[in-house]
Short mmCIF file of C-alpha atoms in Angstrom, two decimals:
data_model
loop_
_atom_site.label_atom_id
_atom_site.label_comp_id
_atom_site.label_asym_id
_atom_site.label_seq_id
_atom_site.Cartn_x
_atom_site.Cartn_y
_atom_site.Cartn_z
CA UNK A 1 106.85 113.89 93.08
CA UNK A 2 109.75 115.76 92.06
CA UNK A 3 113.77 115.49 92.16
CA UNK A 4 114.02 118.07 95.14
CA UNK A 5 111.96 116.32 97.68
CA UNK A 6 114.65 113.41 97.70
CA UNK A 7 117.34 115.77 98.96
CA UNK A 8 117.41 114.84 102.92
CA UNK A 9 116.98 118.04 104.90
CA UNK A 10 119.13 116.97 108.01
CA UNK A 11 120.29 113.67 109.54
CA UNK A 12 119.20 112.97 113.19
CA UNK A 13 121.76 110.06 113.81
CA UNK A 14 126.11 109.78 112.70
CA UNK A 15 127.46 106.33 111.91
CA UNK A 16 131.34 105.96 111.67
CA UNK A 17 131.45 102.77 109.66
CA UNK A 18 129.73 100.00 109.10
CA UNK A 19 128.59 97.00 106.18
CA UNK A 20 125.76 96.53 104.14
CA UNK A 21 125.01 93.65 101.54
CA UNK A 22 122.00 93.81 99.68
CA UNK A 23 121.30 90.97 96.18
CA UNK A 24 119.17 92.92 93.45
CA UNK A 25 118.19 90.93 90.27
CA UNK A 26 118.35 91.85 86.79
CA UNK A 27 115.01 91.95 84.99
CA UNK A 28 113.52 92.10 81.03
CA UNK A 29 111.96 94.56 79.83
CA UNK A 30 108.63 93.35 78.23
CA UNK A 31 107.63 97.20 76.52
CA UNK A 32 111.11 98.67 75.89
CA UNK A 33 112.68 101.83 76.95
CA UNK A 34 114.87 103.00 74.15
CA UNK A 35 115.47 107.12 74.04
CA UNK A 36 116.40 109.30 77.11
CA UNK A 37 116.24 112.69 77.95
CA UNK A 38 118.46 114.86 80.46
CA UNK A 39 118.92 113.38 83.35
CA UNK A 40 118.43 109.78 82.72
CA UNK A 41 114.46 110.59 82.24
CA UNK A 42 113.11 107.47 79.71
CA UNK A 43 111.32 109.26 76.42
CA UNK A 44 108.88 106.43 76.73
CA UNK A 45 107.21 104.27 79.39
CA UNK A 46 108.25 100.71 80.13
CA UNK A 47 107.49 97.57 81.99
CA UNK A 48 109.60 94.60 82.78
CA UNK A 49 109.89 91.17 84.48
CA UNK A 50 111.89 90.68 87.11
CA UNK A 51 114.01 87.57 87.34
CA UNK A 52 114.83 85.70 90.09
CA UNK A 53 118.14 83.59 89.40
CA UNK A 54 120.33 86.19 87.03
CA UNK A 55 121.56 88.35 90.08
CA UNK A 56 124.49 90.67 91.68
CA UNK A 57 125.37 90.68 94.91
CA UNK A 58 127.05 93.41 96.60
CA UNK A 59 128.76 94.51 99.58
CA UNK A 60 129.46 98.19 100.67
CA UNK A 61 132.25 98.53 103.32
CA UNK A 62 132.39 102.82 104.62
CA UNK A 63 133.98 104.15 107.43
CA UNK A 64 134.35 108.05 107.91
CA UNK A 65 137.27 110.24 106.29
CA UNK A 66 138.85 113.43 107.13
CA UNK A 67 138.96 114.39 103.91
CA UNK A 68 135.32 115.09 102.75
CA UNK A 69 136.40 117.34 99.30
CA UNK A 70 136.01 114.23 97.16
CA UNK A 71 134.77 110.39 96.68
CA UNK A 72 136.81 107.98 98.09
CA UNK A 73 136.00 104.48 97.00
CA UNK A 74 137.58 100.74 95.78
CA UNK A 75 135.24 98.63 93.50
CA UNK A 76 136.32 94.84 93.48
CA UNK A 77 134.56 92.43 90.95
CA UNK A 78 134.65 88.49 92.29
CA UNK A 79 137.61 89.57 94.33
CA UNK A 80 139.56 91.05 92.21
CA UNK A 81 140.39 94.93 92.10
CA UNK A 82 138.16 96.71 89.06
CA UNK A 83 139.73 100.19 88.34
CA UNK A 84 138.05 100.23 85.04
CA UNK A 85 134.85 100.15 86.85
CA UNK A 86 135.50 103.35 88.62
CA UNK A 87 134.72 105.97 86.27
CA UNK A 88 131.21 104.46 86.12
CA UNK A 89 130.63 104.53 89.43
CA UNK A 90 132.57 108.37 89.85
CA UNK A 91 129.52 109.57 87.66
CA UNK A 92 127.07 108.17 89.22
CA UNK A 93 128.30 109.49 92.63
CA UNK A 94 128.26 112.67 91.13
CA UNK A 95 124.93 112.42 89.94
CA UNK A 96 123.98 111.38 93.28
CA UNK A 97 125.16 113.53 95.45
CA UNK A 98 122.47 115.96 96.05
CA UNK A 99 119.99 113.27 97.47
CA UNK A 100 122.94 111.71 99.34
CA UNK A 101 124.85 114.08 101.07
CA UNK A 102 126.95 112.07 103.28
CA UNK A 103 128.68 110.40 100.30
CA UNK A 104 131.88 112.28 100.16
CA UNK A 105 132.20 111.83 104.42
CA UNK A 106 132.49 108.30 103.90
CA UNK A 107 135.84 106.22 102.19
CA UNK A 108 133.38 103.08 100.83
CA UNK A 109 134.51 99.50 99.25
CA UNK A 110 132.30 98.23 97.04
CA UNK A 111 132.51 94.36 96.65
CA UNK A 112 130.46 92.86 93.84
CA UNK A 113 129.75 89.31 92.01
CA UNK A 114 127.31 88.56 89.34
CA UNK A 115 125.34 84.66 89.60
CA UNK A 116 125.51 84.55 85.73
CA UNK A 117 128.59 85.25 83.66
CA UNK A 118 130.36 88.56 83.61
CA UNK A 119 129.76 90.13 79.60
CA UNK A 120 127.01 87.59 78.99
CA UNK A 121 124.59 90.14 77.33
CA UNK A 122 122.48 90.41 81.03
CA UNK A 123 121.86 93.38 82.31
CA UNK A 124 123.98 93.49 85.09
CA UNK A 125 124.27 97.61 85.21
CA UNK A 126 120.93 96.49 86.11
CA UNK A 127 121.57 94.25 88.97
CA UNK A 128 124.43 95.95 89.68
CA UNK A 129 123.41 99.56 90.19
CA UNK A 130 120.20 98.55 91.92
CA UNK A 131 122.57 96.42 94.31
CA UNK A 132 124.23 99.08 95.06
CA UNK A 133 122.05 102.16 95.37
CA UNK A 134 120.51 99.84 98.07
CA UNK A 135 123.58 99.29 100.08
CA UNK A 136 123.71 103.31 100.01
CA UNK A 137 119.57 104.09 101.36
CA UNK A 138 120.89 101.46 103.91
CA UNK A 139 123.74 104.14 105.17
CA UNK A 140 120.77 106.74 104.63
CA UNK A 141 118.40 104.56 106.63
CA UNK A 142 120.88 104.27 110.01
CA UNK A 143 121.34 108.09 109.70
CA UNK A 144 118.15 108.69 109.30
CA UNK A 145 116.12 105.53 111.04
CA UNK A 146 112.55 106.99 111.01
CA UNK A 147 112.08 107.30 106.84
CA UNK A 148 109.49 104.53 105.86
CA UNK A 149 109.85 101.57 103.69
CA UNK A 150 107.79 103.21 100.81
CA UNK A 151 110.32 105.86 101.03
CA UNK A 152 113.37 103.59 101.19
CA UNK A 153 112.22 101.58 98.33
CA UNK A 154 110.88 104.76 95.80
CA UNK A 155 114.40 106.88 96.64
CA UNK A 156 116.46 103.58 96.16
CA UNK A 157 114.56 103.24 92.81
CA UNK A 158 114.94 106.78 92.02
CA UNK A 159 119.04 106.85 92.89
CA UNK A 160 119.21 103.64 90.81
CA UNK A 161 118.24 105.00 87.85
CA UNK A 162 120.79 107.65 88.05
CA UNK A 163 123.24 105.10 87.34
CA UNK A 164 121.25 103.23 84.92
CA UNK A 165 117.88 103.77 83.90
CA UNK A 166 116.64 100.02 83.80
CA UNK A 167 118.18 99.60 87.50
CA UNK A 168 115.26 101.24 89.03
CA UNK A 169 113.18 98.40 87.72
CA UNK A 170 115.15 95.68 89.43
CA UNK A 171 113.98 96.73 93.23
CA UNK A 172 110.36 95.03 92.93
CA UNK A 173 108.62 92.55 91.38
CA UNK A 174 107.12 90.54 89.67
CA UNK A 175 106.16 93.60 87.31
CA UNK A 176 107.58 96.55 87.08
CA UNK A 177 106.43 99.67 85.01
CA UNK A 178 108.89 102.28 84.93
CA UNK A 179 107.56 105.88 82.83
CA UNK A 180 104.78 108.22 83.25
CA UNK A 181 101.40 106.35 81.68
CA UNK A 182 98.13 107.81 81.62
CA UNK A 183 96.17 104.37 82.62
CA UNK A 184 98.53 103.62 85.45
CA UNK A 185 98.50 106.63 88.21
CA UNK A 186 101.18 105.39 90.52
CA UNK A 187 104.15 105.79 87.21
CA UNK A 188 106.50 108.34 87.21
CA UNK A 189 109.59 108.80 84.89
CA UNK A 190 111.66 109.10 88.20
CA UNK A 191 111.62 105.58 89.33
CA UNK A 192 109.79 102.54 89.01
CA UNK A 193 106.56 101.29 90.60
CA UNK A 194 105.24 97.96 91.06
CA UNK A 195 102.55 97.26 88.61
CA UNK A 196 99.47 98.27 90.40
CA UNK A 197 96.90 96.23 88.08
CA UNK A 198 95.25 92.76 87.80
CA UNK A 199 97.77 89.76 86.63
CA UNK A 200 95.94 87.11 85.37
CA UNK A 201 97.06 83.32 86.68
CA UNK A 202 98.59 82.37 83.00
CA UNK A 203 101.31 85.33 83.88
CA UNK A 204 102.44 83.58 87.88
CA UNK A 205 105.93 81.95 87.90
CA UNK A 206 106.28 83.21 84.30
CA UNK A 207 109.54 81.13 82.86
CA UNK A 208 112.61 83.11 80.93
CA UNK A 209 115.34 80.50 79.64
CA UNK A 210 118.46 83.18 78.58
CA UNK A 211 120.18 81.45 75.43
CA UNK A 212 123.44 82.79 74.97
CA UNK A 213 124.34 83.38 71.78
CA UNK A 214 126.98 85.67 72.39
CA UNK A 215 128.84 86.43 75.10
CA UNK A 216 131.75 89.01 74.20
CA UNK A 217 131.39 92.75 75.21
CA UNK A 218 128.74 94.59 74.04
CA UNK A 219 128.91 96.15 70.32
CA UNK A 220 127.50 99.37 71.07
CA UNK A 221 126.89 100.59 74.54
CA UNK A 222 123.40 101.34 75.88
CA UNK A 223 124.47 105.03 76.42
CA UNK A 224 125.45 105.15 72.91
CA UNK A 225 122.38 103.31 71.78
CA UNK A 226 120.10 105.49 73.17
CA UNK A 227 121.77 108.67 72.02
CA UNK A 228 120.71 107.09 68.75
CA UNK A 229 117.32 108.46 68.93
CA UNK A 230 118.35 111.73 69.00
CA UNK A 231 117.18 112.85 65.29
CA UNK A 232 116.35 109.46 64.63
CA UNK A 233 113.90 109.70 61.88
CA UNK A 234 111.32 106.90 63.35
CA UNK A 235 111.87 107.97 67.26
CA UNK A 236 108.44 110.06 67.53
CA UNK A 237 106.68 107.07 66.14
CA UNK A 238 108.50 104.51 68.06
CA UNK A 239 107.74 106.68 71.55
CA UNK A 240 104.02 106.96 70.85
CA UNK A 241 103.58 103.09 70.07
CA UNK A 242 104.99 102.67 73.17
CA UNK A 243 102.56 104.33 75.35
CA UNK A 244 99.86 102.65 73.10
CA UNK A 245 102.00 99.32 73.82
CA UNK A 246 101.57 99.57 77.23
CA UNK A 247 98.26 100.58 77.44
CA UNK A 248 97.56 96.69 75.20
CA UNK A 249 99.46 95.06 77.90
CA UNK A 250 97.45 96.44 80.98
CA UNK A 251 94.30 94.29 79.69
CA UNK A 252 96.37 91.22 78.33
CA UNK A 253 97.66 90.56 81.39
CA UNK A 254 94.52 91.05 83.32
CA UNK A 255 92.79 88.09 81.10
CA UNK A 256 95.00 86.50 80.81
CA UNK A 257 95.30 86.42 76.86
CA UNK A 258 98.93 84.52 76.16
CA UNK A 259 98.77 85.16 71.97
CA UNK A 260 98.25 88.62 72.01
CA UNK A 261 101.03 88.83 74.57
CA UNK A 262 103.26 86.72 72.62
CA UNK A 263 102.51 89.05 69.41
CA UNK A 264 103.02 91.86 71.82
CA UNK A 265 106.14 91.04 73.57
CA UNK A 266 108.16 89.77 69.75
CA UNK A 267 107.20 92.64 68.13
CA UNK A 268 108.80 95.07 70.91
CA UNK A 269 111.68 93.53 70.50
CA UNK A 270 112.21 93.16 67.09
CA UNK A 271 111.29 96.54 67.10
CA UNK A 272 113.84 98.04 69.25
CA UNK A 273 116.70 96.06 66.65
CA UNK A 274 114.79 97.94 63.80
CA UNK A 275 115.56 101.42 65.69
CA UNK A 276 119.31 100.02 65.70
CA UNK A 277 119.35 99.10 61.83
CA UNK A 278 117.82 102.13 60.70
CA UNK A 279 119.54 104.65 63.06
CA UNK A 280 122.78 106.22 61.99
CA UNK A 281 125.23 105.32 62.47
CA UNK A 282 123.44 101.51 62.13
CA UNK A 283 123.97 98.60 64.14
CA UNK A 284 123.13 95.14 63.33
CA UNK A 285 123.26 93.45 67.04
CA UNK A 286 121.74 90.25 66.39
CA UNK A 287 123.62 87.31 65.40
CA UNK A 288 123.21 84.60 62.53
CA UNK A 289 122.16 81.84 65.52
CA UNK A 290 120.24 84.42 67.44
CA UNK A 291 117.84 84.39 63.63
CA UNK A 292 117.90 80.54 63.67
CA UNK A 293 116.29 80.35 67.28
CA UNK A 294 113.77 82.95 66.69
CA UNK A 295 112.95 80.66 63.84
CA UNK A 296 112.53 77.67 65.44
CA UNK A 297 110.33 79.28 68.00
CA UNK A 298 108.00 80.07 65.55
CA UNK A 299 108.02 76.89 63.93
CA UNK A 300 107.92 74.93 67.42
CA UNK A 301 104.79 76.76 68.20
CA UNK A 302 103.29 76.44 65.35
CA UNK A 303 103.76 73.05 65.30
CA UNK A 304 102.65 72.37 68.93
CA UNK A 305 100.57 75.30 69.67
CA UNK A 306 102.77 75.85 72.70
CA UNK A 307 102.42 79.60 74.10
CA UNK A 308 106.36 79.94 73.49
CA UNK A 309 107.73 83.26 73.03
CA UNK A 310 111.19 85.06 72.62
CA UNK A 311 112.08 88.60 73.33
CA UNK A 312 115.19 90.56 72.78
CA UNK A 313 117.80 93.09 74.90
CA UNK A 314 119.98 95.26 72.77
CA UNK A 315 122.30 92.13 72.17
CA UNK A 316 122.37 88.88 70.13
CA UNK A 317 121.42 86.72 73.09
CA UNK A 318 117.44 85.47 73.26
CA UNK A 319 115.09 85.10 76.45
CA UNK A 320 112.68 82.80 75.75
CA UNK A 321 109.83 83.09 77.90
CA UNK A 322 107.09 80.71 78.41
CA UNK A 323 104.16 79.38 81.35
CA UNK A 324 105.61 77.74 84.23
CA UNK A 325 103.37 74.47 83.03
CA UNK A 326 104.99 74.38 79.91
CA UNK A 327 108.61 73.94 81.35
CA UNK A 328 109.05 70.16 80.51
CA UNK A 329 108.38 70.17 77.00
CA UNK A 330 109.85 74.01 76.06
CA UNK A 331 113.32 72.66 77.74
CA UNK A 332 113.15 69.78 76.08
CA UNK A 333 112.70 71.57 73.03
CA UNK A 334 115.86 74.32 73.96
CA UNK A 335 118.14 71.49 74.70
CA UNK A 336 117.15 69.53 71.54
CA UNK A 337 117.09 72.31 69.18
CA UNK A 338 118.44 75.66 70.36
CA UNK A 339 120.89 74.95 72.65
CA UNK A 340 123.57 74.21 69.60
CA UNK A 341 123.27 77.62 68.44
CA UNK A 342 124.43 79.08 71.98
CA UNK A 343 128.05 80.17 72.31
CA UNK A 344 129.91 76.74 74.05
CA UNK A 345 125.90 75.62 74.49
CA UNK A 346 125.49 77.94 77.30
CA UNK A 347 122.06 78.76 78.28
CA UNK A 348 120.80 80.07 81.79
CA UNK A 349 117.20 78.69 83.62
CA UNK A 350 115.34 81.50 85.20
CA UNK A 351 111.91 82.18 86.74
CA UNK A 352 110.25 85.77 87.15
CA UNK A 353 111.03 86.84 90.93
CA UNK A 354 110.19 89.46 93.03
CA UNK A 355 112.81 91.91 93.59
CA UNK A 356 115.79 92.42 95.95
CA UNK A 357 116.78 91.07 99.06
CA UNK A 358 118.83 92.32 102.33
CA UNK A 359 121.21 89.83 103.27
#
């Protein structure tokens, strides 16, 4: 499929206003994305968990305008009016447009609220663009009733990552591969796909516990982060062991093999931190606490054999994943031993889910 065959050629019906709310969650990337090209296109595949509980939830407000020479919108965050979020959401409208056409016919008020707190290292552009690029295919679906649900879903997933590229992995669940990759036929770097393969029991009702270590603003944007690998000496190297990354992951979750997935899953993220360290200009994004937890993971499984794991965003704050059997005794261990290196003890309980929901 290519960008040109999600321009709509005509609309059959006209709407004058109307309300959509739609709830997308955030997810975790297992195999990280890290490197763009033009256009929002990832340099490397990815795949991801969805969660469940870490979510935004949005409602879009539109009723027709005269005026159809530019965008016309309001963004409100809990209530309260978000100016700052409007240049955001100006490119991605821009970006948009094309596949959208009705966009600048419509004045739109965009009402948003996270479940999990605002600058907590989540990734609610995420949520948050998924949420929305929903509420828009639902405008596209009452002007144009008879596209299919396939076709909602992929151009939703497709718009999403327009206005960020992890977004389009948030629609679906429980995985979500997002990236052209030889062994899986369905990927595409446009949008995500539901992983297509076998999922082994061990991997159902997977567990992610998101221990905050941090929760100020960001120190270097994802934008910014990824324009890193431009010239970045490693970045060849990094993108191939991605693809071969993925291809490891396609037969450990089919048996079901929870060591190899653990070695797996650390080692992409402490490898995305070493593309931060050694790019330049060099970021250090992890935190002195966020070293002492991935510590005492290791020496809480080694100690108890658990199947205990940790894996990293481009932040200081840790999502430690385990089997939904294991819950009892891994939160036992978080709240005797990890929770006093989270920022005010803050930590937030989450379970993999399976996508977003029309409300």
């Amino acid at each position: 499929m290519i960008e040109k065959e999600f321009i709509p050629q005509s609309y059959s019906n006209t709407v004058e206003k109307g309300s959509f709310t739609w709830s997308s969650p955030s997810n975790i990337a297992l195999i990280k994305y890290w490197g763009k090209k033009k256009n929002q296109i990832p340099e490397n595949p990815s795949i991801s968990f969805t969660l469940s509980n870490c979510k935004t939830i949005t409602t879009l407000s539109f009723s027709k305008k005269e005026n159809t020479n530019t965008f016309s919108f309001e963004v409100f965050l809990d209530g309260a009016q978000k100016d700052d979020f409007k240049p955001k959401i100006e490119t991605f409208f821009n970006r948009i447009e094309a596949y959208l056409p009705f966009l600048k016919g419509y004045h739109f008020k965009i009402e948003t609220s996270n479940t999990f707190p605002h600058s907590s290292g989540i990734a609610s552009s995420a949520s948050g663009m998924s949420a929305l690029a929903l509420c828009l295919m639902s405008i596209e679906k009452e002007l144009n009733p008879n596209a299919s649900e396939e076709d909602f879903i992929k151009k939703a997933s497709f718009l999403a990552r327009l206005g960020s590229g992890s977004a389009c992995r948030s629609l679906e669940g429980d995985l979500v591969v997002w990236g052209k990759h030889k062994s899986i036929q369905s990927s595409s770097d446009l949008f995500g796909v539901k992983y297509p393969c076998d999922v082994h029991q061990n991997f159902k009702n997977y567990q992610d516990t998101i221990l905050l270590v941090d929760k100020g603003e960001k120190q270097v944007s994802s934008t910014v982060g990824h324009n890193l690998m431009f010239g970045h000496p490693f970045a060849q190297e990094r993108f191939s062991q991605a693809n071969t990354n993925l291809s490891d992951i396609i037969s450990i979750l089919k048996d079901g093999d929870l060591d190899k997935f653990i070695a797996l899953v650390e080692s992409e993220a402490l490898t995305l931190h070493a593309m931060m360290m050694t790019s330049m200009p060099y970021f250090i994004l992890m935190k002195p606490n966020t070293l002492e937890i991935i510590n005492k993971i290791w020496a809480f499984r080694k100690e108890t054999n658990s199947k205990v794991c940790f894996t990293l965003d481009a932040g200081a704050n840790v999502h430690v994943l385990y089997p939904e059997h294991e819950s009892k005794s891994v939160l036992e261990f978080i709240k005797n031993e990890l929770v006093a290196y989270c920022q005010n003890g803050q930590y937030i309980c989450d379970v993999i889910g399976l996508g977003a929901n029309k409300l």
